[in-house]
PDB file of C-alpha atoms in Angstrom:
ATOM      1  CA  MET X   1     -23.003  82.806  64.460  1.00 47.00           C
ATOM      2  CA  PRO X   2     -22.215  78.989  65.069  1.00 46.00           C
ATOM      3  CA  THR X   3     -19.360  78.475  67.804  1.00 39.00           C
ATOM      4  CA  LYS X   4     -17.374  75.904  65.545  1.00 40.00           C
ATOM      5  CA  SER X   5     -17.092  79.550  63.059  1.00 40.00           C
ATOM      6  CA  LEU X   6     -16.295  81.748  65.600  1.00 38.00           C
ATOM      7  CA  ILE X   7     -12.978  79.144  67.043  1.00 38.00           C
ATOM      8  CA  ALA X   8     -12.577  79.989  63.324  1.00 38.00           C
ATOM      9  CA  ALA X   9     -12.844  82.889  63.502  1.00 39.00           C
ATOM     10  CA  ALA X  10     -10.677  84.269  66.357  1.00 38.00           C
ATOM     11  CA  ALA X  11      -7.986  81.295  65.404  1.00 39.00           C
ATOM     12  CA  LEU X  12      -7.333  83.525  62.322  1.00 38.00           C
ATOM     13  CA  ALA X  13      -7.196  86.906  63.860  1.00 38.00           C
ATOM     14  CA  GLY X  14      -5.057  85.412  66.645  1.00 41.00           C
ATOM     15  CA  LEU X  15      -2.370  84.650  63.490  1.00 36.00           C
ATOM     16  CA  THR X  16      -2.105  88.223  63.253  1.00 36.00           C
ATOM     17  CA  VAL X  17      -1.439  88.892  66.335  1.00 37.00           C
ATOM     18  CA  THR X  18       0.624  86.232  67.631  1.00 38.00           C
ATOM     19  CA  ALA X  19       3.898  86.560  66.100  1.00 38.00           C
ATOM     20  CA  ALA X  20       4.297  90.618  67.590  1.00 38.00           C
ATOM     21  CA  ALA X  21       3.051  88.794  71.826  1.00 39.00           C
ATOM     22  CA  GLN X  22       5.375  85.877  71.183  1.00 42.00           C
ATOM     23  CA  GLU X  23       8.134  88.497  70.624  1.00 39.00           C
ATOM     24  CA  HIS X  24       7.225  90.285  73.778  1.00 39.00           C
ATOM     25  CA  ARG X  25       6.873  87.318  76.392  1.00 42.00           C
ATOM     26  CA  GLU X  26      10.675  86.134  75.110  1.00 40.00           C
ATOM     27  CA  LEU X  27      12.222  89.610  75.613  1.00 36.00           C
ATOM     28  CA  GLY X  28       9.475  90.748  78.308  1.00 43.00           C
ATOM     29  CA  ALA X  29       7.791  88.411  80.432  1.00 48.00           C
ATOM     30  CA  HIS X  30       7.048  87.980  83.707  1.00 52.00           C
ATOM     31  CA  VAL X  31       7.373  91.575  84.597  1.00 68.00           C
ATOM     32  CA  HIS X  32       5.591  92.746  87.671  1.00 72.00           C
ATOM     33  CA  GLY X  33       3.024  94.391  87.733  1.00 86.00           C
ATOM     34  CA  VAL X  34       2.921  93.561  83.932  1.00 94.00           C
ATOM     35  CA  SER X  35      -0.219  91.724  82.079  1.00 97.00           C
ATOM     36  CA  THR X  36      -0.242  91.405  77.844  1.00 97.00           C
ATOM     37  CA  LEU X  37      -3.685  90.979  76.365  1.00 98.00           C
ATOM     38  CA  ASP X  38      -3.968  90.682  72.299  1.00 98.00           C
ATOM     39  CA  VAL X  39      -7.147  91.755  70.700  1.00 98.00           C
ATOM     40  CA  ALA X  40      -8.632  91.275  68.152  1.00 98.00           C
ATOM     41  CA  LEU X  41     -12.267  92.629  66.556  1.00 97.00           C
ATOM     42  CA  GLU X  42     -13.021  91.232  63.294  1.00 93.00           C
ATOM     43  CA  ASP X  43     -16.313  90.261  61.324  1.00 93.00           C
ATOM     44  CA  GLY X  44     -18.168  90.187  64.211  1.00 96.00           C
ATOM     45  CA  THR X  45     -15.824  88.322  65.861  1.00 97.00           C
ATOM     46  CA  LEU X  46     -13.623  89.984  69.358  1.00 98.00           C
ATOM     47  CA  THR X  47     -11.146  87.903  71.029  1.00 98.00           C
ATOM     48  CA  LEU X  48      -9.099  88.388  73.654  1.00 98.00           C
ATOM     49  CA  ASP X  49      -6.044  87.186  74.614  1.00 98.00           C
ATOM     50  CA  LEU X  50      -5.152  87.378  78.288  1.00 98.00           C
ATOM     51  CA  HIS X  51      -1.209  86.259  80.268  1.00 97.00           C
ATOM     52  CA  ALA X  52      -0.896  87.579  84.492  1.00 97.00           C
ATOM     53  CA  PRO X  53       2.351  86.985  85.967  1.00 95.00           C
ATOM     54  CA  GLY X  54       1.623  84.136  88.778  1.00 94.00           C
ATOM     55  CA  MET X  55       2.838  87.004  91.135  1.00 93.00           C
ATOM     56  CA  ASP X  56       0.231  89.215  89.885  1.00 94.00           C
ATOM     57  CA  ILE X  57      -2.619  86.731  90.188  1.00 96.00           C
ATOM     58  CA  VAL X  58      -1.815  84.151  93.122  1.00 94.00           C
ATOM     59  CA  GLY X  59       1.187  86.828  95.289  1.00 92.00           C
ATOM     60  CA  PHE X  60       3.951  84.040  94.266  1.00 88.00           C
ATOM     61  CA  GLU X  61       5.733  82.567  91.062  1.00 84.00           C
ATOM     62  CA  HIS X  62       5.988  78.173  92.504  1.00 83.00           C
ATOM     63  CA  ALA X  63       4.289  75.525  91.719  1.00 83.00           C
ATOM     64  CA  ALA X  64       1.347  75.485  93.808  1.00 85.00           C
ATOM     65  CA  SER X  65       2.286  72.473  96.279  1.00 86.00           C
ATOM     66  CA  SER X  66       1.011  73.472 100.178  1.00 90.00           C
ATOM     67  CA  ALA X  67      -3.163  73.798 100.049  1.00 94.00           C
ATOM     68  CA  ALA X  68      -3.182  77.141 101.016  1.00 93.00           C
ATOM     69  CA  ASP X  69      -1.832  77.529  97.132  1.00 92.00           C
ATOM     70  CA  LYS X  70      -3.968  75.457  95.178  1.00 93.00           C
ATOM     71  CA  ASP X  71      -6.780  76.665  96.581  1.00 96.00           C
ATOM     72  CA  ALA X  72      -5.759  80.259  95.634  1.00 95.00           C
ATOM     73  CA  VAL X  73      -4.371  78.853  91.456  1.00 95.00           C
ATOM     74  CA  ALA X  74      -8.151  76.897  92.023  1.00 96.00           C
ATOM     75  CA  SER X  75      -9.974  80.437  93.234  1.00 96.00           C
ATOM     76  CA  ALA X  76      -7.902  82.645  90.405  1.00 96.00           C
ATOM     77  CA  ILE X  77      -8.704  80.234  87.226  1.00 97.00           C
ATOM     78  CA  GLY X  78     -12.625  80.415  88.971  1.00 97.00           C
ATOM     79  CA  GLN X  79     -12.260  83.854  88.133  1.00 97.00           C
ATOM     80  CA  PHE X  80     -11.087  83.570  85.236  1.00 98.00           C
ATOM     81  CA  THR X  81     -13.777  81.659  83.109  1.00 97.00           C
ATOM     82  CA  ARG X  82     -15.761  85.103  84.447  1.00 97.00           C
ATOM     83  CA  PRO X  83     -14.726  87.420  81.914  1.00 97.00           C
ATOM     84  CA  GLY X  84     -17.809  89.804  82.429  1.00 97.00           C
ATOM     85  CA  GLU X  85     -16.055  90.553  86.178  1.00 97.00           C
ATOM     86  CA  LEU X  86     -12.325  91.024  84.077  1.00 98.00           C
ATOM     87  CA  PHE X  87     -13.363  92.994  80.955  1.00 98.00           C
ATOM     88  CA  LEU X  88     -16.562  95.809  80.478  1.00 98.00           C
ATOM     89  CA  LEU X  89     -17.935  96.160  76.935  1.00 98.00           C
ATOM     90  CA  ASP X  90     -20.798  98.523  75.890  1.00 96.00           C
ATOM     91  CA  ASP X  91     -23.894  96.765  75.442  1.00 96.00           C
ATOM     92  CA  ALA X  92     -25.075  98.540  72.226  1.00 97.00           C
ATOM     93  CA  ALA X  93     -22.648  95.770  70.352  1.00 97.00           C
ATOM     94  CA  HIS X  94     -24.520  92.462  72.036  1.00 98.00           C
ATOM     95  CA  CYS X  95     -22.251  90.458  72.933  1.00 98.00           C
ATOM     96  CA  ARG X  96     -22.085  87.099  73.579  1.00 97.00           C
ATOM     97  CA  LEU X  97     -19.999  84.889  75.300  1.00 98.00           C
ATOM     98  CA  ALA X  98     -18.546  82.127  72.795  1.00 97.00           C
ATOM     99  CA  GLU X  99     -15.799  80.095  73.997  1.00 97.00           C
ATOM    100  CA  VAL X 100     -13.280  81.007  77.272  1.00 97.00           C
ATOM    101  CA  VAL X 101     -10.238  78.510  78.090  1.00 97.00           C
ATOM    102  CA  ALA X 102      -7.838  78.886  81.408  1.00 97.00           C
ATOM    103  CA  HIS X 103      -5.046  77.941  82.200  1.00 94.00           C
ATOM    104  CA  LEU X 104      -2.059  78.154  85.074  1.00 93.00           C
ATOM    105  CA  HIS X 105       1.620  77.898  83.105  1.00 84.00           C
ATOM    106  CA  THR X 106       4.463  76.211  85.324  1.00 77.00           C
ATOM    107  CA  GLY X 107       6.804  74.742  82.847  1.00 63.00           C
ATOM    108  CA  GLU X 108       5.993  70.895  83.273  1.00 56.00           C
ATOM    109  CA  HIS X 109       2.022  71.071  82.835  1.00 49.00           C
ATOM    110  CA  ASP X 110      -1.691  73.739  82.470  1.00 52.00           C
ATOM    111  CA  ASP X 111      -4.124  73.498  83.802  1.00 53.00           C
ATOM    112  CA  ASP X 112      -6.899  74.039  81.625  1.00 52.00           C
ATOM    113  CA  HIS X 113     -11.185  75.453  82.432  1.00 53.00           C
ATOM    114  CA  ASN X 114     -12.875  74.532  78.994  1.00 55.00           C
ATOM    115  CA  HIS X 115     -16.103  76.400  78.088  1.00 54.00           C
ATOM    116  CA  ALA X 116     -18.042  77.723  75.600  1.00 52.00           C
ATOM    117  CA  GLY X 117     -21.352  79.547  75.730  1.00 51.00           C
ATOM    118  CA  GLU X 118     -21.984  81.651  78.511  1.00 45.00           C
ATOM    119  CA  GLU X 119     -22.812  78.595  81.272  1.00 42.00           C
ATOM    120  CA  HIS X 120     -21.587  79.810  84.398  1.00 40.00           C
ATOM    121  CA  HIS X 121     -18.829  77.877  86.310  1.00 41.00           C
ATOM    122  CA  ASP X 122     -19.115  77.730  89.956  1.00 38.00           C
ATOM    123  CA  HIS X 123     -17.271  74.334  89.795  1.00 38.00           C
ATOM    124  CA  ALA X 124     -14.264  75.153  88.273  1.00 41.00           C
ATOM    125  CA  ALA X 125     -12.832  75.472  91.331  1.00 40.00           C
ATOM    126  CA  GLU X 126     -13.059  72.560  92.683  1.00 41.00           C
ATOM    127  CA  ASP X 127     -12.446  71.020  89.617  1.00 46.00           C
ATOM    128  CA  HIS X 128      -8.612  72.375  89.782  1.00 42.00           C
ATOM    129  CA  ALA X 129      -8.369  71.754  92.963  1.00 40.00           C
ATOM    130  CA  GLU X 130      -9.349  67.554  93.011  1.00 43.00           C
ATOM    131  CA  ASP X 131      -6.599  68.600  89.963  1.00 45.00           C
ATOM    132  CA  HIS X 132      -3.996  69.129  90.764  1.00 40.00           C
ATOM    133  CA  GLU X 133      -4.142  66.630  94.514  1.00 40.00           C
ATOM    134  CA  ALA X 134      -4.134  63.847  91.799  1.00 38.00           C
ATOM    135  CA  HIS X 135      -1.237  64.900  89.884  1.00 39.00           C
ATOM    136  CA  ALA X 136       0.555  65.586  93.797  1.00 37.00           C
ATOM    137  CA  GLU X 137       0.112  62.008  94.795  1.00 39.00           C
ATOM    138  CA  ASP X 138       2.168  61.014  91.661  1.00 40.00           C
ATOM    139  CA  GLU X 139       4.741  63.048  91.762  1.00 39.00           C
ATOM    140  CA  PRO X 140       6.502  64.613  94.494  1.00 38.00           C
ATOM    141  CA  ALA X 141       6.208  68.510  95.317  1.00 36.00           C
ATOM    142  CA  GLN X 142       9.689  69.124  95.539  1.00 36.00           C
ATOM    143  CA  GLY X 143      10.394  67.437  91.903  1.00 37.00           C
ATOM    144  CA  LYS X 144       7.602  69.136  90.044  1.00 37.00           C
ATOM    145  CA  ASP X 145       8.642  72.725  91.992  1.00 37.00           C
ATOM    146  CA  ALA X 146      12.009  71.349  90.385  1.00 33.00           C
ATOM    147  CA  HIS X 147      11.046  71.023  87.603  1.00 34.00           C
ATOM    148  CA  ALA X 148       9.284  74.245  86.634  1.00 34.00           C
ATOM    149  CA  SER X 149      12.004  76.057  87.628  1.00 33.00           C
ATOM    150  CA  ARG X 150      14.114  74.551  85.295  1.00 31.00           C
ATOM    151  CA  GLU X 151      11.724  75.399  82.477  1.00 37.00           C
ATOM    152  CA  HIS X 152      10.174  78.525  83.662  1.00 41.00           C
ATOM    153  CA  GLY X 153      13.299  79.366  85.950  1.00 48.00           C
ATOM    154  CA  GLY X 154      10.535  79.365  88.667  1.00 58.00           C
ATOM    155  CA  HIS X 155       8.554  81.775  87.208  1.00 72.00           C
ATOM    156  CA  SER X 156       3.842  80.832  86.591  1.00 87.00           C
ATOM    157  CA  GLU X 157       2.197  82.211  83.771  1.00 93.00           C
ATOM    158  CA  PHE X 158      -2.146  82.645  83.901  1.00 96.00           C
ATOM    159  CA  HIS X 159      -3.335  82.675  80.299  1.00 97.00           C
ATOM    160  CA  ALA X 160      -7.277  82.981  79.305  1.00 98.00           C
ATOM    161  CA  ARG X 161      -8.430  84.090  76.346  1.00 98.00           C
ATOM    162  CA  TYR X 162     -12.021  84.574  75.579  1.00 98.00           C
ATOM    163  CA  ALA X 163     -14.378  85.058  72.421  1.00 98.00           C
ATOM    164  CA  PHE X 164     -17.282  86.827  72.049  1.00 98.00           C
ATOM    165  CA  ALA X 165     -19.889  87.115  69.335  1.00 98.00           C
ATOM    166  CA  CYS X 166     -21.463  90.974  68.678  1.00 98.00           C
ATOM    167  CA  ASP X 167     -24.589  91.742  66.645  1.00 98.00           C
ATOM    168  CA  ALA X 168     -23.040  95.074  66.361  1.00 97.00           C
ATOM    169  CA  PRO X 169     -19.582  95.003  66.378  1.00 96.00           C
ATOM    170  CA  ASP X 170     -19.277  99.442  65.208  1.00 95.00           C
ATOM    171  CA  HIS X 171     -20.697 100.303  69.005  1.00 96.00           C
ATOM    172  CA  LEU X 172     -17.968  98.268  70.793  1.00 96.00           C
ATOM    173  CA  ALA X 173     -15.208 101.763  70.671  1.00 95.00           C
ATOM    174  CA  ALA X 174     -13.236 100.485  74.124  1.00 97.00           C
ATOM    175  CA  VAL X 175     -12.864  97.722  76.085  1.00 98.00           C
ATOM    176  CA  GLY X 176     -13.143  98.534  79.945  1.00 98.00           C
ATOM    177  CA  LEU X 177     -10.282  96.493  82.670  1.00 98.00           C
ATOM    178  CA  LEU X 178     -11.856  95.647  85.279  1.00 98.00           C
ATOM    179  CA  PHE X 179      -9.150  92.998  86.136  1.00 97.00           C
ATOM    180  CA  PHE X 180      -6.768  95.723  88.246  1.00 97.00           C
ATOM    181  CA  ASP X 181      -9.821  96.076  90.748  1.00 97.00           C
ATOM    182  CA  VAL X 182      -9.531  92.018  90.575  1.00 97.00           C
ATOM    183  CA  PHE X 183      -5.985  92.024  91.108  1.00 96.00           C
ATOM    184  CA  ALA X 184      -4.676  94.507  93.674  1.00 94.00           C
ATOM    185  CA  ASN X 185      -0.844  93.384  91.740  1.00 94.00           C
ATOM    186  CA  ALA X 186      -2.100  94.386  88.660  1.00 95.00           C
ATOM    187  CA  GLN X 187      -0.574  97.690  87.478  1.00 95.00           C
ATOM    188  CA  GLU X 188      -0.549  97.443  83.752  1.00 97.00           C
ATOM    189  CA  VAL X 189      -1.391  95.546  80.679  1.00 98.00           C
ATOM    190  CA  GLU X 190       0.289  96.052  77.802  1.00 98.00           C
ATOM    191  CA  ALA X 191      -1.855  95.441  74.776  1.00 98.00           C
ATOM    192  CA  THR X 192      -1.955  94.268  70.807  1.00 98.00           C
ATOM    193  CA  VAL X 193      -5.121  95.081  69.098  1.00 98.00           C
ATOM    194  CA  VAL X 194      -6.180  94.870  66.289  1.00 97.00           C
ATOM    195  CA  THR X 195      -9.442  95.671  64.046  1.00 94.00           C
ATOM    196  CA  ASP X 196     -10.971  95.852  60.518  1.00 88.00           C
ATOM    197  CA  ALA X 197      -9.278  98.748  60.330  1.00 86.00           C
ATOM    198  CA  GLY X 198      -6.120  98.321  61.435  1.00 92.00           C
ATOM    199  CA  ALA X 199      -3.378  96.692  64.245  1.00 96.00           C
ATOM    200  CA  ALA X 200      -1.946  99.354  67.060  1.00 96.00           C
ATOM    201  CA  LYS X 201      -0.211  99.004  70.571  1.00 97.00           C
ATOM    202  CA  ALA X 202      -1.529 101.065  73.911  1.00 97.00           C
ATOM    203  CA  GLU X 203      -0.775 100.036  77.759  1.00 97.00           C
ATOM    204  CA  VAL X 204      -2.758 100.288  80.120  1.00 98.00           C
ATOM    205  CA  ARG X 205      -2.177 101.407  84.202  1.00 97.00           C
ATOM    206  CA  ARG X 206      -4.805 101.048  86.122  1.00 94.00           C
ATOM    207  CA  ASP X 207      -4.989 104.922  87.063  1.00 96.00           C
ATOM    208  CA  ASP X 208      -7.048 104.964  83.338  1.00 97.00           C
ATOM    209  CA  PRO X 209      -8.617 101.430  82.287  1.00 98.00           C
ATOM    210  CA  THR X 210      -9.713 101.835  79.609  1.00 97.00           C
ATOM    211  CA  LEU X 211      -8.260 100.441  75.758  1.00 98.00           C
ATOM    212  CA  PRO X 212      -9.111 101.991  73.554  1.00 96.00           C
ATOM    213  CA  LEU X 213     -10.704  99.317  70.046  1.00 94.00           C
ATOM    214  CA  ARG X 214     -11.078 102.045  67.380  1.00 85.00           C
TER     215      ARG X 214
END
């Protein structure tokens, strides 16, 4: 399926779960240890939409101002551009990565990395760090922190979205969350799943890191 068609299909599938996901984020956002995952599997297209509190990913929620903080954010975003290290899909489903978007919400701006296809992104962390340096020169760190605090109560949130084209989607019965192995502070993922058969919700914990799709 062409990439544009995949993106369109992912957008349509995403509309189905947006309301429930938005409600959850408004009522219970930034619960430490708890991330949210919206999953859609329709017409051979699998989309994964992940939101994770900054504390769970990099160990802090304030806007990155020090070099160490910026490096941690850059490394995390680089990690989110490699979904094969975060999610386990059944090989029999023959799913190919078509699109990945990863960024950090801090209240003042989003730091984005957008990629298509299965190209790897070793440059992502370096580019992200350079972007932070450039932005820091334009705005004092103290002002950035205050603005982020006003907008998000001092919280930050990582967001990653993936689209896969699956040749044999009937063989995709579950998604394994390697996410827990990568981020030690993550304890639970609250998931919403939409497939051709209907919609369901599930809570996935690190002691049983498998999300059923059927």
